[in-house]
Amino acid sequence: MSYIVYDDNPSPRSGGKFNFADADATKFYMQHYSNRLLLQFIANNPLADFSEKQQANKELLICDRKLQFWMRHANFSQKAASEASSQLLREWSAK
């Protein structure tokens, strides 16, 4: 089976330079938080088959690592992330 969100065997990236110091850590955190909600949905969905649930659980570990990484960044705003997280949770609960 292929991956859902996170490829655990990614190919090397090419492209322009990424300025880590100026990165919008909260934005990147929220992208991964959104991915986490999707992966949790799949992992807990009774209609998902075993391999889908297994892959989702595997990718949740990757996602959590990425969330922790961006939380430690100097530009991360816990307040902004909490507000955005609440909004995402409201959107997911409406589905």
Coordinates of C-alpha atoms in Angstrom, one line a residue, residues 39-49 52-53:
L39 CA -5.0 10.2 9.9
Q40 CA -6.9 9.8 13.2
F41 CA -10.1 9.7 11.4
I42 CA -8.8 6.9 9.2
A43 CA -7.2 5.0 12.1
N44 CA -10.5 5.1 14.0
N45 CA -12.9 4.6 11.2
P46 CA -14.7 1.3 11.4
L47 CA -15.2 1.3 7.6
A48 CA -11.4 1.5 7.0
D49 CA -9.7 -1.8 6.3
E52 CA -5.5 1.5 5.9
K53 CA -5.7 1.7 9.7

